[in-house]
Amino acid sequence: MSGPAPSPDPAVPAAPALPHRTDVVIVGAGPTGLALAARLAAEGVDLLLLDRQPEGANTSRAGVVHARTLEVLEPVGAAAPLVERGLRLTRFGVRRGRRRLATVTFEGLPTPYPYALMIPQYETEAVLLERVRALGGAAAAARRPYTVTGVGQGPGEAVVTVDGPRGTETVRAAYVVGADGMRSTVREASGIGYRGGRYAQSFALADVAMDRRPVREEVSMLLGPDGPIVVAPLPGDVFRVVAAVREAPPEPDAAFVQRVLDERAGGQWRIGELMWSSRFHVHHRIADRYRSGRVLLAGDAAHVHSPAGGQGMNIGIQDACSLGRALADVLLRDADPEVRLDAYERERRPAAERVIAFTDRLTRAATVRSLPARAGRDALLRLLGHVPAWRTRLAAELAGLRR
């Protein structure tokens, strides 16, 4: 015989109800969603930020913020605290074993941020969340855990159905933004296609301390017959290792990462401690369109690509800042939504297409397997490495300044 239902713990406050109506619902509180929330809050737009995870990311994942991203984050006050927390690197070196093939420098680029800012993703998210709270107060901060189960559209509004701590709730908004990643619920509910494919390789990712280590002044890409490996310093005497491998284990251990380093770096570096590791597969996809009526897409919900060059989080944040301006123009300054929101897609979709093509070329060049192709690639890199115009162009592309 069952007893009475337990009473709620009075020490745990009940989750507040979601608002019945708001200007913009943002689905996904990663870097893209947080950057969009910060931009909208800075403009004074009412918003609701939802995420299905019970807490924010506590791993490093994306590890670089490029110059163009810092530029677009200036208006929300996020650039300066990011620079303060990050590690500024001015060189990107390409090697084959111990032999240097080319060096690209960010110094001299036409930007206030002539460097690659190395910073773990959780630090980037923390800075963006601080800016959201400072600009929009507690009402703009992320609500967790809330899972969007449906997105519909009616006359003059979008309707979002959400499952959360209070059960099923419904929110009506002028616009809904899917910033909820590659498997976006918002995109799928809106019937927007997502074309592309997946690379054959898997990628092992690890943050490590090193007993014998590379210099901390540059990011190094090492090319080998089994694929490239990138080693980049992070703040706090940590190094990020990203390696393309045929099939990485779900959680690569120190022995696995050391073996890959030995094979591709000639035994010159030695891991002391592994802090965190993961495996991922890489897709190259783009949404058929970025807008369907009152639903818009940004970040990985709109496009994904190879991690070569560290572009993923950066282009998502740039999407967010562009979309934030567009939505504020429509909601606050009476811009024509058909013109202004379509302009967002015309601006950002070509940028994604360019990044997909650029990172695809880098990935394919770095993973060629035949000996003649590798020899030809290495010879070309040594030649181009002596051409200042090529080095400057590649640095600007990596920094996001050519988009």
Short mmCIF file of C-alpha atoms in Angstrom, two decimals:
data_model
loop_
_atom_site.label_atom_id
_atom_site.label_comp_id
_atom_site.label_asym_id
_atom_site.label_seq_id
_atom_site.Cartn_x
_atom_site.Cartn_y
_atom_site.Cartn_z
CA MET A 1 0.00 0.00 0.00
CA SER A 2 1.55 3.26 -1.06
CA GLY A 3 1.85 6.21 1.27
CA PRO A 4 1.10 9.85 0.55
CA ALA A 5 3.07 11.62 -2.17
CA PRO A 6 6.17 13.29 -0.74
CA SER A 7 5.97 17.03 -0.30
CA PRO A 8 8.30 19.20 -2.38
CA ASP A 9 11.54 20.04 -0.63
CA PRO A 10 10.97 23.59 0.67
CA ALA A 11 14.71 24.30 0.32
CA VAL A 12 14.52 23.80 -3.47
CA PRO A 13 12.56 26.64 -5.09
CA ALA A 14 10.17 25.63 -7.83
CA ALA A 15 11.27 26.60 -11.33
CA PRO A 16 9.53 29.82 -12.40
CA ALA A 17 7.03 29.53 -15.21
CA LEU A 18 8.23 30.50 -18.66
CA PRO A 19 6.77 33.75 -20.01
CA HIS A 20 3.72 33.26 -22.19
CA ARG A 21 5.06 35.75 -24.73
CA THR A 22 8.39 37.29 -25.69
CA ASP A 23 10.05 38.92 -28.68
CA VAL A 24 12.63 36.23 -29.48
CA VAL A 25 13.03 32.65 -28.28
CA ILE A 26 16.61 31.40 -28.69
CA VAL A 27 16.98 27.62 -28.59
CA GLY A 28 20.50 26.60 -27.59
CA ALA A 29 22.74 28.33 -25.03
CA GLY A 30 26.14 27.50 -26.50
CA PRO A 31 28.42 30.25 -27.82
CA THR A 32 26.09 31.11 -30.72
CA GLY A 33 22.97 31.36 -28.57
CA LEU A 34 24.78 33.30 -25.84
CA ALA A 35 26.27 35.76 -28.33
CA LEU A 36 22.83 36.33 -29.86
CA ALA A 37 21.29 36.82 -26.41
CA ALA A 38 23.99 39.35 -25.53
CA ARG A 39 23.43 41.29 -28.74
CA LEU A 40 19.65 41.35 -28.31
CA ALA A 41 19.92 42.27 -24.64
CA ALA A 42 22.26 45.13 -25.53
CA GLU A 43 19.59 46.42 -27.92
CA GLY A 44 16.82 46.08 -25.34
CA VAL A 45 14.98 43.23 -27.09
CA ASP A 46 12.93 40.94 -24.84
CA LEU A 47 14.20 37.37 -25.15
CA LEU A 48 13.99 33.86 -23.76
CA LEU A 49 17.09 31.64 -23.93
CA LEU A 50 16.47 27.90 -23.57
CA ASP A 51 18.83 24.92 -23.42
CA ARG A 52 18.15 21.24 -22.88
CA GLN A 53 21.38 20.64 -20.92
CA PRO A 54 21.17 21.00 -17.13
CA GLU A 55 24.36 23.09 -17.09
CA GLY A 56 26.73 24.80 -19.48
CA ALA A 57 29.76 23.23 -21.10
CA ASN A 58 32.58 22.42 -18.67
CA THR A 59 35.03 21.07 -21.24
CA SER A 60 37.26 23.03 -23.58
CA ARG A 61 36.07 21.83 -27.03
CA ALA A 62 36.57 24.90 -29.26
CA GLY A 63 39.87 26.48 -28.31
CA VAL A 64 40.43 29.60 -30.43
CA VAL A 65 38.71 32.95 -30.92
CA HIS A 66 39.79 34.68 -34.11
CA ALA A 67 40.21 38.39 -34.84
CA ARG A 68 36.93 38.94 -36.70
CA THR A 69 34.99 37.31 -33.87
CA LEU A 70 36.58 39.63 -31.33
CA GLU A 71 35.67 42.58 -33.54
CA VAL A 72 31.97 41.64 -33.69
CA LEU A 73 31.89 41.03 -29.92
CA GLU A 74 33.13 44.53 -29.10
CA PRO A 75 29.62 46.11 -29.08
CA VAL A 76 28.46 43.77 -26.30
CA GLY A 77 31.59 44.27 -24.21
CA ALA A 78 32.85 40.68 -24.57
CA ALA A 79 36.08 41.24 -26.51
CA ALA A 80 38.14 42.78 -23.70
CA PRO A 81 37.39 40.13 -21.04
CA LEU A 82 38.08 37.37 -23.55
CA VAL A 83 41.47 38.87 -24.41
CA GLU A 84 42.23 39.21 -20.71
CA ARG A 85 41.55 35.51 -20.09
CA GLY A 86 43.11 34.12 -23.29
CA LEU A 87 46.58 33.45 -24.67
CA ARG A 88 47.57 35.53 -27.70
CA LEU A 89 49.50 33.66 -30.42
CA THR A 90 50.85 35.31 -33.54
CA ARG A 91 52.18 32.29 -35.49
CA PHE A 92 50.75 29.23 -37.20
CA GLY A 93 53.41 26.71 -38.24
CA VAL A 94 53.06 23.78 -40.65
CA ARG A 95 55.56 20.93 -40.29
CA ARG A 96 56.26 17.42 -41.42
CA GLY A 97 57.82 15.69 -38.44
CA ARG A 98 60.60 17.98 -37.25
CA ARG A 99 60.86 19.80 -40.57
CA ARG A 100 59.14 23.18 -40.91
CA LEU A 101 57.30 23.65 -44.22
CA ALA A 102 55.71 27.08 -43.74
CA THR A 103 54.98 29.70 -41.09
CA VAL A 104 52.03 32.08 -41.17
CA THR A 105 51.97 35.13 -38.89
CA PHE A 106 48.96 37.20 -37.82
CA GLU A 107 51.08 40.24 -37.00
CA GLY A 108 50.37 43.18 -39.27
CA LEU A 109 46.79 42.19 -40.13
CA PRO A 110 44.37 45.16 -40.34
CA THR A 111 42.62 44.49 -37.04
CA PRO A 112 42.94 45.53 -33.39
CA TYR A 113 43.46 41.81 -32.66
CA PRO A 114 46.41 40.62 -34.81
CA TYR A 115 46.62 37.19 -33.20
CA ALA A 116 44.76 33.96 -32.56
CA LEU A 117 43.31 34.05 -29.05
CA MET A 118 43.62 30.62 -27.45
CA ILE A 119 40.93 30.13 -24.81
CA PRO A 120 38.85 27.08 -23.79
CA GLN A 121 35.24 27.13 -24.88
CA TYR A 122 33.93 27.07 -21.32
CA GLU A 123 35.78 30.34 -20.68
CA THR A 124 34.26 31.87 -23.82
CA GLU A 125 30.81 30.78 -22.71
CA ALA A 126 31.42 32.15 -19.21
CA VAL A 127 32.35 35.58 -20.59
CA LEU A 128 29.31 35.64 -22.90
CA LEU A 129 27.00 34.57 -20.08
CA GLU A 130 28.39 37.34 -17.85
CA ARG A 131 27.64 39.86 -20.60
CA VAL A 132 24.11 38.50 -21.07
CA ARG A 133 23.41 38.93 -17.37
CA ALA A 134 25.00 42.36 -17.25
CA LEU A 135 23.04 43.59 -20.28
CA GLY A 136 19.70 41.87 -19.78
CA GLY A 137 19.57 40.78 -16.15
CA ALA A 138 18.35 37.45 -14.84
CA ALA A 139 15.46 37.40 -17.32
CA ALA A 140 17.92 37.05 -20.21
CA ALA A 141 20.02 34.26 -18.68
CA ALA A 142 19.67 30.71 -19.93
CA ARG A 143 16.79 28.58 -18.64
CA ARG A 144 17.84 24.94 -18.11
CA PRO A 145 16.89 22.14 -18.69
CA TYR A 146 14.17 22.85 -21.24
CA THR A 147 13.67 20.68 -24.32
CA VAL A 148 11.86 22.15 -27.30
CA THR A 149 9.40 19.58 -28.63
CA GLY A 150 7.61 21.63 -31.27
CA VAL A 151 7.81 24.83 -33.28
CA GLY A 152 4.77 26.15 -35.12
CA GLN A 153 3.82 29.37 -36.85
CA GLY A 154 0.59 31.30 -36.94
CA PRO A 155 -0.52 34.77 -38.01
CA GLY A 156 2.05 37.21 -36.67
CA GLU A 157 3.78 34.82 -34.28
CA ALA A 158 5.72 31.62 -33.71
CA VAL A 159 4.67 29.09 -31.07
CA VAL A 160 7.25 27.03 -29.17
CA THR A 161 6.29 23.97 -27.12
CA VAL A 162 8.72 23.14 -24.34
CA ASP A 163 9.16 20.32 -21.82
CA GLY A 164 10.86 21.40 -18.61
CA PRO A 165 10.78 21.23 -14.82
CA ARG A 166 7.14 22.41 -14.77
CA GLY A 167 6.01 19.98 -17.47
CA THR A 168 4.88 21.14 -20.90
CA GLU A 169 4.68 24.89 -21.49
CA THR A 170 3.95 27.04 -24.52
CA VAL A 171 5.66 30.31 -25.42
CA ARG A 172 4.60 32.68 -28.18
CA ALA A 173 7.20 34.89 -29.81
CA ALA A 174 7.70 37.18 -32.74
CA TYR A 175 10.68 35.05 -33.83
CA VAL A 176 12.41 31.79 -32.94
CA VAL A 177 16.12 31.18 -33.54
CA GLY A 178 17.56 27.69 -33.74
CA ALA A 179 21.07 27.79 -32.28
CA ASP A 180 20.73 24.20 -31.15
CA GLY A 181 23.50 22.51 -33.08
CA MET A 182 23.87 20.13 -35.98
CA ARG A 183 20.88 18.00 -34.93
CA SER A 184 18.72 21.09 -34.52
CA THR A 185 15.16 20.42 -33.37
CA VAL A 186 14.17 23.88 -34.60
CA ARG A 187 15.51 23.24 -38.09
CA GLU A 188 13.89 19.83 -38.36
CA ALA A 189 10.54 21.10 -37.03
CA SER A 190 10.62 23.83 -39.67
CA GLY A 191 11.25 21.39 -42.51
CA ILE A 192 14.54 22.98 -43.59
CA GLY A 193 16.89 20.59 -45.37
CA TYR A 194 20.51 20.11 -44.32
CA ARG A 195 22.66 18.96 -47.23
CA GLY A 196 26.17 17.52 -47.12
CA GLY A 197 28.09 14.52 -45.88
CA ARG A 198 30.66 13.21 -43.42
CA TYR A 199 34.43 12.86 -43.63
CA ALA A 200 35.79 9.33 -43.39
CA GLN A 201 38.23 10.15 -40.60
CA SER A 202 37.40 10.49 -36.95
CA PHE A 203 39.14 13.08 -34.78
CA ALA A 204 40.69 12.58 -31.36
CA LEU A 205 40.77 15.64 -29.15
CA ALA A 206 42.66 15.97 -25.86
CA ASP A 207 43.88 18.59 -23.41
CA VAL A 208 47.21 17.59 -21.89
CA ALA A 209 50.15 18.79 -19.86
CA MET A 210 53.52 17.98 -21.40
CA ASP A 211 56.86 17.05 -19.88
CA ARG A 212 58.61 17.69 -23.21
CA ARG A 213 56.61 20.21 -25.14
CA PRO A 214 56.53 22.51 -28.16
CA VAL A 215 57.04 26.26 -27.86
CA ARG A 216 54.03 28.13 -26.52
CA GLU A 217 54.29 30.93 -29.06
CA GLU A 218 52.57 29.19 -31.98
CA VAL A 219 49.96 26.71 -33.14
CA SER A 220 51.61 23.75 -34.88
CA MET A 221 50.09 21.55 -37.57
CA LEU A 222 52.09 18.40 -38.29
CA LEU A 223 51.40 16.48 -41.48
CA GLY A 224 51.82 12.73 -41.66
CA PRO A 225 50.82 9.81 -43.88
CA ASP A 226 47.90 8.97 -41.57
CA GLY A 227 46.64 12.54 -41.34
CA PRO A 228 47.40 15.79 -39.56
CA ILE A 229 47.76 16.58 -35.89
CA VAL A 230 47.37 20.08 -34.45
CA VAL A 231 49.04 21.03 -31.17
CA ALA A 232 48.11 24.38 -29.67
CA PRO A 233 48.86 25.94 -26.29
CA LEU A 234 46.01 27.02 -24.01
CA PRO A 235 46.14 29.19 -20.90
CA GLY A 236 47.35 27.50 -17.75
CA ASP A 237 50.25 25.53 -19.25
CA VAL A 238 47.88 23.18 -21.10
CA PHE A 239 48.12 21.99 -24.71
CA ARG A 240 45.26 21.10 -27.01
CA VAL A 241 45.90 18.12 -29.31
CA VAL A 242 43.58 17.40 -32.26
CA ALA A 243 44.42 14.46 -34.51
CA ALA A 244 42.69 13.01 -37.54
CA VAL A 245 42.75 9.22 -37.18
CA ARG A 246 41.09 6.32 -38.92
CA GLU A 247 38.99 5.42 -35.87
CA ALA A 248 39.57 7.03 -32.50
CA PRO A 249 38.35 5.42 -29.27
CA PRO A 250 35.39 7.18 -27.60
CA GLU A 251 37.68 8.61 -24.90
CA PRO A 252 41.30 8.52 -26.09
CA ASP A 253 43.69 7.82 -23.23
CA ALA A 254 47.18 9.24 -22.71
CA ALA A 255 48.82 6.21 -24.35
CA PHE A 256 46.74 6.65 -27.52
CA VAL A 257 47.49 10.38 -27.77
CA GLN A 258 51.19 9.77 -27.08
CA ARG A 259 51.35 7.13 -29.82
CA VAL A 260 49.84 9.53 -32.35
CA LEU A 261 52.25 12.26 -31.27
CA ASP A 262 55.22 9.88 -31.63
CA GLU A 263 54.13 8.84 -35.10
CA ARG A 264 53.62 12.37 -36.42
CA ALA A 265 55.92 14.56 -34.33
CA GLY A 266 58.98 12.30 -34.37
CA GLY A 267 59.01 11.60 -30.64
CA GLN A 268 59.92 15.18 -29.73
CA TRP A 269 57.03 15.76 -27.29
CA ARG A 270 56.01 13.80 -24.21
CA ILE A 271 52.66 13.87 -22.40
CA GLY A 272 52.76 14.28 -18.65
CA GLU A 273 49.05 14.30 -17.81
CA LEU A 274 45.80 13.98 -19.74
CA MET A 275 43.06 16.28 -18.39
CA TRP A 276 40.25 15.56 -20.82
CA SER A 277 39.66 13.81 -24.13
CA SER A 278 36.92 13.10 -26.63
CA ARG A 279 36.25 11.73 -30.09
CA PHE A 280 34.15 13.26 -32.83
CA HIS A 281 33.28 12.76 -36.45
CA VAL A 282 33.16 15.73 -38.79
CA HIS A 283 30.39 16.64 -41.20
CA HIS A 284 30.28 19.24 -43.91
CA ARG A 285 26.67 20.42 -44.24
CA ILE A 286 24.68 23.57 -44.84
CA ALA A 287 20.99 24.36 -44.40
CA ASP A 288 18.96 24.85 -47.56
CA ARG A 289 17.90 28.20 -46.16
CA TYR A 290 18.48 30.19 -42.97
CA ARG A 291 14.91 31.39 -42.60
CA SER A 292 11.43 29.91 -42.78
CA GLY A 293 8.92 32.61 -41.94
CA ARG A 294 9.46 33.49 -38.28
CA VAL A 295 12.09 30.80 -37.70
CA LEU A 296 15.78 31.52 -38.28
CA LEU A 297 18.96 29.46 -37.94
CA ALA A 298 22.47 30.29 -36.74
CA GLY A 299 25.69 28.44 -35.94
CA ASP A 300 25.86 24.66 -36.32
CA ALA A 301 22.10 24.50 -36.88
CA ALA A 302 22.81 26.29 -40.17
CA HIS A 303 26.22 24.86 -41.14
CA VAL A 304 28.98 22.51 -40.00
CA HIS A 305 32.41 21.83 -41.44
CA SER A 306 35.89 20.50 -40.78
CA PRO A 307 37.65 21.78 -37.62
CA ALA A 308 40.66 22.75 -39.76
CA GLY A 309 41.58 26.34 -38.93
CA GLY A 310 39.36 26.51 -35.84
CA GLN A 311 36.47 28.23 -37.63
CA GLY A 312 33.35 26.54 -36.22
CA MET A 313 32.55 28.46 -33.04
CA ASN A 314 33.82 31.67 -34.63
CA ILE A 315 31.49 31.67 -37.60
CA GLY A 316 28.58 30.78 -35.31
CA ILE A 317 29.26 33.81 -33.08
CA GLN A 318 29.56 35.97 -36.18
CA ASP A 319 26.17 34.65 -37.35
CA ALA A 320 24.70 35.55 -33.98
CA CYS A 321 25.94 39.12 -33.97
CA SER A 322 24.70 39.68 -37.51
CA LEU A 323 21.29 38.16 -36.74
CA GLY A 324 21.01 40.17 -33.52
CA ARG A 325 21.39 43.40 -35.47
CA ALA A 326 18.81 42.27 -38.02
CA LEU A 327 16.22 41.28 -35.42
CA ALA A 328 16.71 44.53 -33.49
CA ASP A 329 16.22 46.50 -36.71
CA VAL A 330 12.91 44.69 -37.31
CA LEU A 331 11.60 44.71 -33.75
CA LEU A 332 12.77 48.15 -32.62
CA ARG A 333 13.40 50.22 -35.71
CA ASP A 334 10.53 49.15 -37.99
CA ALA A 335 12.72 47.63 -40.69
CA ASP A 336 10.85 45.55 -43.25
CA PRO A 337 11.23 41.96 -41.98
CA GLU A 338 11.15 40.47 -45.47
CA VAL A 339 14.01 42.67 -46.57
CA ARG A 340 16.07 42.81 -43.39
CA LEU A 341 15.87 39.15 -42.34
CA ASP A 342 16.45 37.90 -45.86
CA ALA A 343 19.54 40.13 -45.89
CA TYR A 344 20.86 38.14 -42.91
CA GLU A 345 20.87 35.00 -45.04
CA ARG A 346 22.39 36.81 -48.02
CA GLU A 347 25.22 37.98 -45.76
CA ARG A 348 25.90 34.89 -43.71
CA ARG A 349 25.20 31.95 -46.02
CA PRO A 350 28.01 32.88 -48.46
CA ALA A 351 30.33 33.24 -45.45
CA ALA A 352 29.46 29.68 -44.40
CA GLU A 353 29.92 28.39 -47.94
CA ARG A 354 33.35 30.01 -48.04
CA VAL A 355 34.37 28.47 -44.71
CA ILE A 356 33.11 25.03 -45.77
CA ALA A 357 35.12 25.23 -49.00
CA PHE A 358 38.23 26.61 -47.24
CA THR A 359 38.24 24.03 -44.44
CA ASP A 360 37.51 21.25 -46.92
CA ARG A 361 40.58 22.21 -48.96
CA LEU A 362 42.71 22.28 -45.81
CA THR A 363 41.37 18.92 -44.67
CA ARG A 364 41.84 17.19 -48.00
CA ALA A 365 45.34 18.61 -48.45
CA ALA A 366 46.31 17.51 -44.94
CA THR A 367 44.95 13.98 -45.34
CA VAL A 368 46.27 12.93 -48.77
CA ARG A 369 47.62 9.40 -48.50
CA SER A 370 49.65 8.66 -51.63
CA LEU A 371 53.39 9.30 -51.39
CA PRO A 372 53.62 11.36 -54.63
CA ALA A 373 50.69 13.56 -53.55
CA ARG A 374 52.23 14.15 -50.12
CA ALA A 375 55.61 14.99 -51.66
CA GLY A 376 53.98 17.44 -54.06
CA ARG A 377 51.97 19.07 -51.28
CA ASP A 378 55.05 19.49 -49.08
CA ALA A 379 57.07 20.99 -51.93
CA LEU A 380 54.26 23.44 -52.71
CA LEU A 381 54.00 24.47 -49.06
CA ARG A 382 57.75 25.10 -48.85
CA LEU A 383 57.50 27.25 -51.99
CA LEU A 384 54.42 29.21 -50.89
CA GLY A 385 55.92 29.70 -47.45
CA HIS A 386 58.41 32.08 -49.06
CA VAL A 387 55.67 34.17 -50.72
CA PRO A 388 54.59 37.04 -48.42
CA ALA A 389 51.29 37.63 -50.24
CA TRP A 390 50.26 33.97 -49.76
CA ARG A 391 51.16 34.03 -46.07
CA THR A 392 49.17 37.23 -45.51
CA ARG A 393 46.17 35.91 -47.42
CA LEU A 394 46.10 32.66 -45.44
CA ALA A 395 46.46 34.53 -42.15
CA ALA A 396 43.56 36.82 -43.06
CA GLU A 397 41.42 33.83 -44.05
CA LEU A 398 42.11 32.07 -40.75
CA ALA A 399 41.40 35.29 -38.85
CA GLY A 400 38.03 35.67 -40.59
CA LEU A 401 38.96 39.02 -42.13
CA ARG A 402 38.32 37.98 -45.75
CA ARG A 403 34.63 37.25 -45.12
#
